Coordinates of C-alpha atoms and ligand atoms in Angstrom, one line a residue:
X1 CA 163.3 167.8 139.4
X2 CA 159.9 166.7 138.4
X3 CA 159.9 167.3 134.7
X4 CA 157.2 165.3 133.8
X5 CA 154.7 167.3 135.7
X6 CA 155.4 170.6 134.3
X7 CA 155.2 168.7 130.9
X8 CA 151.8 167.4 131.0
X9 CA 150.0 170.9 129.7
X10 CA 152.3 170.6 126.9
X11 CA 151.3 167.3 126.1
X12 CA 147.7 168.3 125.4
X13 CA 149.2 171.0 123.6
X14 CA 151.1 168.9 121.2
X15 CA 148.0 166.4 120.7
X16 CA 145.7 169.6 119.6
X17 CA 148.7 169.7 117.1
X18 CA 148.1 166.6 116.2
X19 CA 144.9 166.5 115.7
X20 CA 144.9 169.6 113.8
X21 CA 147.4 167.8 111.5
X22 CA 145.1 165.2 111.0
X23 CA 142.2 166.9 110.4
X24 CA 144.5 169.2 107.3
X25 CA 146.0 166.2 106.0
X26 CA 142.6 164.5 106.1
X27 CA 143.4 161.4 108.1
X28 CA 142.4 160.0 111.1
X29 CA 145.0 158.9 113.7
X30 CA 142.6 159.5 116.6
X31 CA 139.6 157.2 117.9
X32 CA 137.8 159.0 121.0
X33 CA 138.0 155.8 123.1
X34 CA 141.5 154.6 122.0
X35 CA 143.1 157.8 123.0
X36 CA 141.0 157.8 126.3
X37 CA 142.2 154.2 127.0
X38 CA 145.7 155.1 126.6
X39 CA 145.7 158.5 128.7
X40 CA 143.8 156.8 131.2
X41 CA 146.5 154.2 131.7
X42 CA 149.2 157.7 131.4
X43 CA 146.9 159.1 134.7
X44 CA 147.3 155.7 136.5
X45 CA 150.5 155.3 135.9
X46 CA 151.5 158.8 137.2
X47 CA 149.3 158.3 140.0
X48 CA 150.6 154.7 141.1
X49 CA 154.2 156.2 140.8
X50 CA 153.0 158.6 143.2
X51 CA 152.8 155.5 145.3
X52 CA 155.5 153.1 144.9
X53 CA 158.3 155.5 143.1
X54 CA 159.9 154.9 146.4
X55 CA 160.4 151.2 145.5
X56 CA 163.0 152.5 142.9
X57 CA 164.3 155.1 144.8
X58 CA 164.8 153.2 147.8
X59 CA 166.8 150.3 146.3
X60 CA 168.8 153.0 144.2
X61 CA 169.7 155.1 147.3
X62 CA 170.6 152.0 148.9
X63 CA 173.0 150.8 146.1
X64 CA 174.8 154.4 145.9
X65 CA 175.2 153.9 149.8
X66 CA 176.4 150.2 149.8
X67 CA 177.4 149.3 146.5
X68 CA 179.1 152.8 144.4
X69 CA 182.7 152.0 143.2
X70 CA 183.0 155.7 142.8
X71 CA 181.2 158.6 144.0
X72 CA 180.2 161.4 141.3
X73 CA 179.3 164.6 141.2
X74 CA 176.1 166.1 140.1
X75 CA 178.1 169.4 139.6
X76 CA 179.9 168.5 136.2
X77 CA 178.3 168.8 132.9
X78 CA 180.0 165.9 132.0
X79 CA 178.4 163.3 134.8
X80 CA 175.0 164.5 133.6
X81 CA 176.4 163.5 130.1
X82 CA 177.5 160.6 131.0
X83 CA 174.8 160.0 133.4
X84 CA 172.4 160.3 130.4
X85 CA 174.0 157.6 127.9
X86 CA 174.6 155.6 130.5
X87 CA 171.0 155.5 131.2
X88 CA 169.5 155.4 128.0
X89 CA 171.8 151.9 128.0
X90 CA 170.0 150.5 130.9
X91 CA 166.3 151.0 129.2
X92 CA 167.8 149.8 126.5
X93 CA 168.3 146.2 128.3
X94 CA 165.2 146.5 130.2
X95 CA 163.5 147.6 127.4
X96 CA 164.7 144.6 125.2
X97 CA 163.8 142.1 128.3
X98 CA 160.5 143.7 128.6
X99 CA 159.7 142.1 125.3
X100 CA 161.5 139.4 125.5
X101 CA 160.7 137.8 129.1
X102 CA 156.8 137.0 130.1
X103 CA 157.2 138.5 133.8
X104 CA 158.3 142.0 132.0
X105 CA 156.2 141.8 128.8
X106 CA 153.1 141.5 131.5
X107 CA 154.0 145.1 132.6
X108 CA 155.5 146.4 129.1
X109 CA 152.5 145.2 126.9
X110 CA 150.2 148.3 127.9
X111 CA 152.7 150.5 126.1
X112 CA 152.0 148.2 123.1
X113 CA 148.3 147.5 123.5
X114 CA 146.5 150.2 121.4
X115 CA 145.7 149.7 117.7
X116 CA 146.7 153.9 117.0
X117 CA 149.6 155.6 116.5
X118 CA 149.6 158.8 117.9
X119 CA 150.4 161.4 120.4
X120 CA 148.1 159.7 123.2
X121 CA 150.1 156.4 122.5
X122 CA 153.3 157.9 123.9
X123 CA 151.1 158.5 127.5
X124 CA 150.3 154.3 127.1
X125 CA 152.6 153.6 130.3
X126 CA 152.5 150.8 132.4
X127 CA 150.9 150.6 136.2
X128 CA 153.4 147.7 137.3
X129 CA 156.6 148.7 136.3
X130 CA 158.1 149.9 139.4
X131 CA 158.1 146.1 140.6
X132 CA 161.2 145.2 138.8
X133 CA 162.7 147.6 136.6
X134 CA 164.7 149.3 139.1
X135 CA 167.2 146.4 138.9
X136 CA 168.1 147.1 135.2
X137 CA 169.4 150.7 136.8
X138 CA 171.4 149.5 139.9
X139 CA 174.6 149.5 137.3
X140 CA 173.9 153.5 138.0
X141 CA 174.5 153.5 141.3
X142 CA 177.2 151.1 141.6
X143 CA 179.2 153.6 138.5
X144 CA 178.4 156.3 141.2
X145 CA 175.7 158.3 139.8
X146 CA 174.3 160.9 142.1
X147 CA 170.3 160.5 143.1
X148 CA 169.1 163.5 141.4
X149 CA 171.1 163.0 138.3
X150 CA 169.4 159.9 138.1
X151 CA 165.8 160.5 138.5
X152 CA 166.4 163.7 136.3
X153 CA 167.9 162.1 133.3
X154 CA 165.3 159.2 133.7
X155 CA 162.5 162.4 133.5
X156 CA 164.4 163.5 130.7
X157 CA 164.7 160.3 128.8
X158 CA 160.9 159.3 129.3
X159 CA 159.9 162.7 127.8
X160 CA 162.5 162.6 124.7
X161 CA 160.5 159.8 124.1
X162 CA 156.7 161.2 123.8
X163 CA 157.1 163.0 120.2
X164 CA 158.2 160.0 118.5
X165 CA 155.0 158.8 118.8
X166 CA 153.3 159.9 115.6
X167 CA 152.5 159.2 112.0
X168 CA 152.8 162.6 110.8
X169 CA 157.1 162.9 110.9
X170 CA 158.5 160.9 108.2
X171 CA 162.3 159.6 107.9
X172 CA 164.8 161.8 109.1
X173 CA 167.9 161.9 107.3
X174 CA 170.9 161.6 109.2
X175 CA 169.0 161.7 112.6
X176 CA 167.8 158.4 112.0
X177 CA 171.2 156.5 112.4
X178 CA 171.7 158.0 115.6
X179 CA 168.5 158.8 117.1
X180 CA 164.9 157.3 118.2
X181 CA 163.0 158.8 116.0
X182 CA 159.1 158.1 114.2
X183 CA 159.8 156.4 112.1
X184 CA 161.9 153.3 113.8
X185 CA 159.6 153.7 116.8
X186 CA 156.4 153.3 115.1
X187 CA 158.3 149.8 114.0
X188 CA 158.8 149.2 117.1
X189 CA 154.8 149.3 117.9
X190 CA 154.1 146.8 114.9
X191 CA 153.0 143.1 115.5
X192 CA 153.9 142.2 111.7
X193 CA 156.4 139.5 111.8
X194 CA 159.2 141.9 109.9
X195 CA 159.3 144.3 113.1
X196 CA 158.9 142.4 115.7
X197 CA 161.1 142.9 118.6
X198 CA 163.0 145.6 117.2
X199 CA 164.2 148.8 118.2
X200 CA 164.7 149.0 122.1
X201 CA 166.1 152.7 122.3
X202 CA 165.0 155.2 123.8
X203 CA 166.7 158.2 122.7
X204 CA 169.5 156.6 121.2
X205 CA 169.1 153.4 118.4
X206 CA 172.8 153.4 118.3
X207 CA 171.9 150.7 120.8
X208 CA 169.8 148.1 118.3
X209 CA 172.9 148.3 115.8
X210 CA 175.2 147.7 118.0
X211 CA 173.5 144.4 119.9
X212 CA 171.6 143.2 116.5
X213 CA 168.0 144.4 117.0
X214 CA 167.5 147.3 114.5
X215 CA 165.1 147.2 111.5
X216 CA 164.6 150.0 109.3
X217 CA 160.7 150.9 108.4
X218 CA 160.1 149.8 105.5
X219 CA 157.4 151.5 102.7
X220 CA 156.9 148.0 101.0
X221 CA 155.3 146.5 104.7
X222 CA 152.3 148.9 106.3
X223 CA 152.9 148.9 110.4
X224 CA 149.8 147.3 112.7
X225 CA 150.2 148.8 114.9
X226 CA 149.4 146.9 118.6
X227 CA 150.3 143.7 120.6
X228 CA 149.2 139.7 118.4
X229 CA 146.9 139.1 121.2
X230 CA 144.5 141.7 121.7
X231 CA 143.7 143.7 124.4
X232 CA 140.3 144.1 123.1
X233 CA 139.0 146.2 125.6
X234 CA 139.1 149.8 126.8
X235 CA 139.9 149.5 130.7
X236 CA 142.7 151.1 131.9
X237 CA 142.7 148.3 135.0
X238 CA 142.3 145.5 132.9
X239 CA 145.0 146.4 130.3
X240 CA 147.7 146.5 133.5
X241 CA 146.4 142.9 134.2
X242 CA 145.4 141.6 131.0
X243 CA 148.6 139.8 130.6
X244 CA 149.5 138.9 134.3
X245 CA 146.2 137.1 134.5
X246 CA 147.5 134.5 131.2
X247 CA 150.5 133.8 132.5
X248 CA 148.6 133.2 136.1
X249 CA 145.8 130.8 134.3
X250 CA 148.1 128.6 132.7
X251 CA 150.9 128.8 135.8
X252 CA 147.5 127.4 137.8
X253 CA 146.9 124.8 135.0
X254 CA 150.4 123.2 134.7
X255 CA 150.7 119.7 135.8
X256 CA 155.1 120.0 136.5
X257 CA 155.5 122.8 139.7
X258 CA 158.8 123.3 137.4
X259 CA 156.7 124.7 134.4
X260 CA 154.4 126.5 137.5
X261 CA 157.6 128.5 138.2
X262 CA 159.5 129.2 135.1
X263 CA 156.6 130.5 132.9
X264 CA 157.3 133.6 134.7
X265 CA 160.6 133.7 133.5
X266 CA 160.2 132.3 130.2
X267 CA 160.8 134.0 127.1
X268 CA 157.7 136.2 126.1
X269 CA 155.0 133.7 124.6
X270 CA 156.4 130.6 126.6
X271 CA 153.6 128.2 127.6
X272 CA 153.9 125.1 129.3
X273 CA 153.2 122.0 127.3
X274 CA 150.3 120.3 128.8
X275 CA 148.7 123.6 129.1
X276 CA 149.6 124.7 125.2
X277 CA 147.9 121.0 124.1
X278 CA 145.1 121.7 126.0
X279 CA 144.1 125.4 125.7
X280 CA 145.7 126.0 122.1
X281 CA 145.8 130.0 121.5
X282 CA 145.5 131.2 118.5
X283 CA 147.2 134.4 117.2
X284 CA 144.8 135.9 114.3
X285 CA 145.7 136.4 111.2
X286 CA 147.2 139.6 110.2
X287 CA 145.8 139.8 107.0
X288 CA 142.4 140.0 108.5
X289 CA 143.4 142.4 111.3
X290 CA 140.5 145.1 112.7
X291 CA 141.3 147.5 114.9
X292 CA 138.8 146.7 118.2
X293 CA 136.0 149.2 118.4
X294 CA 132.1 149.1 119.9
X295 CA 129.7 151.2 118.5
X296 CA 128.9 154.5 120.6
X297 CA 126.4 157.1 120.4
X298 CA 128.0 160.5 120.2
X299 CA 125.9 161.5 123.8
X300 CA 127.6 158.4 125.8
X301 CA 131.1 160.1 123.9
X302 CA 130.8 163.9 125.1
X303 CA 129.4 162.0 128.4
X304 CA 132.6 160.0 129.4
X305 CA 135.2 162.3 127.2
X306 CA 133.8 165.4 130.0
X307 CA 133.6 162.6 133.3
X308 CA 137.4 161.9 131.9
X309 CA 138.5 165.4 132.4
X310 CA 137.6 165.5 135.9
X311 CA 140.3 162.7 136.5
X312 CA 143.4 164.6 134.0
X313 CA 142.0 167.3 136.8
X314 CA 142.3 164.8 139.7
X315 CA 145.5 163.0 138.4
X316 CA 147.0 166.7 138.0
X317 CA 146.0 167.4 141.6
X318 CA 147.8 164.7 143.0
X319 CA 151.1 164.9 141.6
X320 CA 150.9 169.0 141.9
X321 CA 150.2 168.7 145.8
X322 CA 152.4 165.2 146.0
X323 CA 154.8 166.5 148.4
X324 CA 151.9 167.9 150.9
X325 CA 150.0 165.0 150.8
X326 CA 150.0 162.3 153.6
X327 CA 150.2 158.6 152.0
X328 CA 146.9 158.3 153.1
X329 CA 145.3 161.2 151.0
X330 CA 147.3 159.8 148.1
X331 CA 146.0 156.3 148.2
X332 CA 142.0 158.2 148.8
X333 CA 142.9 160.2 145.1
X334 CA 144.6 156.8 143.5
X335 CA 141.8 154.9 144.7
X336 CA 138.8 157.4 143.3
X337 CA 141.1 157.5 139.8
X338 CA 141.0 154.0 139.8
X339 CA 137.0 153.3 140.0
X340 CA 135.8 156.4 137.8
X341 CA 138.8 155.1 135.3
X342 CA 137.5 151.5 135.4
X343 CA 133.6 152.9 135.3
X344 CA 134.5 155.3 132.0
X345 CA 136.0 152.0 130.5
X346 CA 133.5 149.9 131.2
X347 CA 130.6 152.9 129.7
X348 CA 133.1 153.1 126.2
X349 CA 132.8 149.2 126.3
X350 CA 128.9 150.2 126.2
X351 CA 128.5 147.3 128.7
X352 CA 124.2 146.6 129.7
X353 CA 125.6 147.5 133.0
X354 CA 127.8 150.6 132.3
X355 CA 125.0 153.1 133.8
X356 CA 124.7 151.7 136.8
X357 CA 128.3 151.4 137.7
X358 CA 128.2 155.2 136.9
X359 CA 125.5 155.9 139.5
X360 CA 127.5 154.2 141.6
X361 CA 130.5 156.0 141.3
X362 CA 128.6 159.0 141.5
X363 CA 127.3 158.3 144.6
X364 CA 130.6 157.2 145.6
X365 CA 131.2 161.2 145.9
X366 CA 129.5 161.6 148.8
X367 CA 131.5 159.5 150.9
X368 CA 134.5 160.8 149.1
X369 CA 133.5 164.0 150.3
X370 CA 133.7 163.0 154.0
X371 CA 136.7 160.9 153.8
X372 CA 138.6 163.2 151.7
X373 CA 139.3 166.6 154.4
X374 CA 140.0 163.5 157.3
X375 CA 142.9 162.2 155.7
X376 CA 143.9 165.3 154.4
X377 CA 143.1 164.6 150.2
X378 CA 142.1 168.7 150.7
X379 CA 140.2 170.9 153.2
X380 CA 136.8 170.6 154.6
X381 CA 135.1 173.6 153.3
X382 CA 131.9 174.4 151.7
X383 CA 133.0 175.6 148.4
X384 CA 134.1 171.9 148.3
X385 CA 130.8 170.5 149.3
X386 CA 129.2 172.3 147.1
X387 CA 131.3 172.3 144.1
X388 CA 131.0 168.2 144.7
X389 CA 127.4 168.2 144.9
X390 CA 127.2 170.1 141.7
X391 CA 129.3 168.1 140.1
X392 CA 127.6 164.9 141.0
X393 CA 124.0 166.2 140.4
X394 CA 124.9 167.7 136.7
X395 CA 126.4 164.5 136.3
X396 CA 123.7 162.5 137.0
X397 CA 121.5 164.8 134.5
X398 CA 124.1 164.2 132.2
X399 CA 123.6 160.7 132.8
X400 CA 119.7 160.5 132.5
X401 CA 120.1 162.9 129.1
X402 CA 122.2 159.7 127.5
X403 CA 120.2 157.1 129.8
X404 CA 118.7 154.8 126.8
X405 CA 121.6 155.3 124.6
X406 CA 124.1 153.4 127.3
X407 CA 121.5 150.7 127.0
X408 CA 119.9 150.9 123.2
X409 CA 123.2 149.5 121.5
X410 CA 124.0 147.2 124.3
X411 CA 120.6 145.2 123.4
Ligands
LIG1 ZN1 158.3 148.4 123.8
LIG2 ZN1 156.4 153.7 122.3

């Protein structure tokens, strides 16, 4: 059962929440382009997964077929309990080894990268995942666990997981010795020194006391919150690669193929000698931390915060119509998320050449508009046509109303 998908309206629910919290407690836990940075990486993660889920289903319905010691059954109450610890175990260790190995940190890290703590932050998910986390849940499927048990306690467990992503709960009592909860996850988002690598769980922190990685917040040391190096930028495509693309540079600049090989498999941080001597790295000082941000005019905001609901509209297209939709249409969709995602990053990074990328993609309709009915992304009709057409040409007004202020602060 896909619970995820009929989750998402609540999502936006619960952030309006939020934001009405803030705005009565007289804070501010929200920054327009933070929050669109991390629900952009939530609608290209969901989107990929439309893609390559079938990479961890696969190999899971391979090891219940070829590998299950015993065979349970999804009609007991007490599999799905078990089913659901059991689980919240296995993110556990791939949770820990995301932080802890560079190959895993690479895909982890977007989770980590923004300098906020809110609602949006939970929707921070990683692109690359799928490539190797499905072996951390083959001990499932060898302990017997049925296919749609599995997928419907991971649903469940990913979604415990999205309200403890906010400043506004404080300690909980009782619930914290037992639970995940806001408090010991938003120390799990710190880069101070005190929290670092703590507090795996992901419904249950009965896990960090009992394998040594708990740590209590504590009033007396302020989270930062966000990853020691930054991300510093606000693409969605370049926060999935950010890290990949280190561990690549200095894999490339290693003199011993040994040290080309194992970097990937390091523990996080791990550089090869030669390459650490010659291209030291410097992790800044926390004392002087600043949360990234470029100035933007309040036109350029309205402009990409309305061009970003057309994709939360695309994205929810996809995965409503997932099961109609021939791989083809599916990679069309991912592959339009993709560019308009990249060309909003690249306009809230107020780059001198953000506008014309955003022509560009607006043009980019028109052959979407052909493709799209021939490999079956929807019908041809000419509602479609023009509804597109509209779309593109307010667009482009939009984009001549804000055309010297994507340029003014660049300069
Ligand atoms: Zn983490
Ligand atoms: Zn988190």
């Amino acid at each position: 059962m896909n619970f995820i998908l009929y989750a998402v309206p609540f999502f936006f629910v619960l952030i309006a929440v939020e934001l009405l919290a803030d705005r009565w407690r007289g804070v501010r836990n929200y920054r327009l382009a933070d929050a669109i940075n991390s629900i952009s990486t939530g609608v290209l993660s969901t989107t990929t997964g439309l893609l390559t889920k079938g990479v961890g289903l696969l190999t899971y319905a391979f090891a219940l077929e070829h590998l299950a010691l015993f065979k349970l059954s999804g009609d007991s109450v007490w599999v799905w309990v078990f089913a659901f610890v059991l689980y919240d175990f296995c993110y556990y260790w791939l949770h820990r080894m995301g932080h802890e190995r560079n190959i895993l940190w690479a895909a982890h890290s977007v989770h980590h990268q923004s300098e906020d703590y809110n609602l949006s932050t939970a929707l921070r998910q990683t692109s690359t995942g799928f490539l190797l986390s499905w072996i951390f849940y083959l001990p499932m499927a060898v302990l017997g666990v049925p296919l749609l048990v599995f997928v419907s306690v991971a649903a469940l467990n990913l979604l415990y997981q999205f309200w403890v992503h906010t400043k506004h709960i404080s300690k909980l009592g009782w619930f914290e010795w037992c639970f995940v909860t806001p408090s010991n996850h938003r120390a799990h988002h710190a880069q101070n020194a005190l929290y670092m690598d703590r507090n795996y769980g992901g419904v249950f922190i009965i896990w960090d006391r009992l394998f040594g990685s708990f740590q209590e917040e504590d009033a007396n040391e302020p989270v930062i919150f966000g990853v020691t190096t930054p991300l510093a930028s606000w693409n969605p495509l370049w926060a999935n690669l950010q890290f990949y693309a280190q561990l690549w540079d200095d894999a490339k600049r290693a003199q011993s193929k040994w040290d080309k090989l194992r970097i990937w498999f390091m523990r996080t941080g791990w550089r090869p000698a030669d390459v650490a001597a010659q291209y030291p790295m410097h992790k800044p000082d926390l004392s002087q931390f600043r949360k990234f941000e470029v100035p933007l005019d309040g036109r350029q905001q309205r402009y990409v915060a309305l061009q970003f609901g057309v994709y939360i509209a695309l994205g929810s297209y996809l995965m409503n119509l997932e099961q109609s939709l021939p791989a083809a249409a599916l990679l069309l969709g991912w592959s339009a998320i993709a560019l308009g995602l990249f060309t909003l990053g690249v306009a809230l990074e107020n780059r001198p050449w953000a506008w014309k990328l955003e022509l560009l993609r607006l043009a980019s309709n028109l052959p979407l508009v052909w493709l799209a009915p021939l490999v079956g992304l929807w019908p041809a009709s000419a509602v479609g046509w023009a509804g597109l057409f509209s779309y593109s040409l307010l667009s482009a007004i939009g984009l001549y109303w804000c055309r010297n202020r994507f340029t003014r602060l660049a300069s």
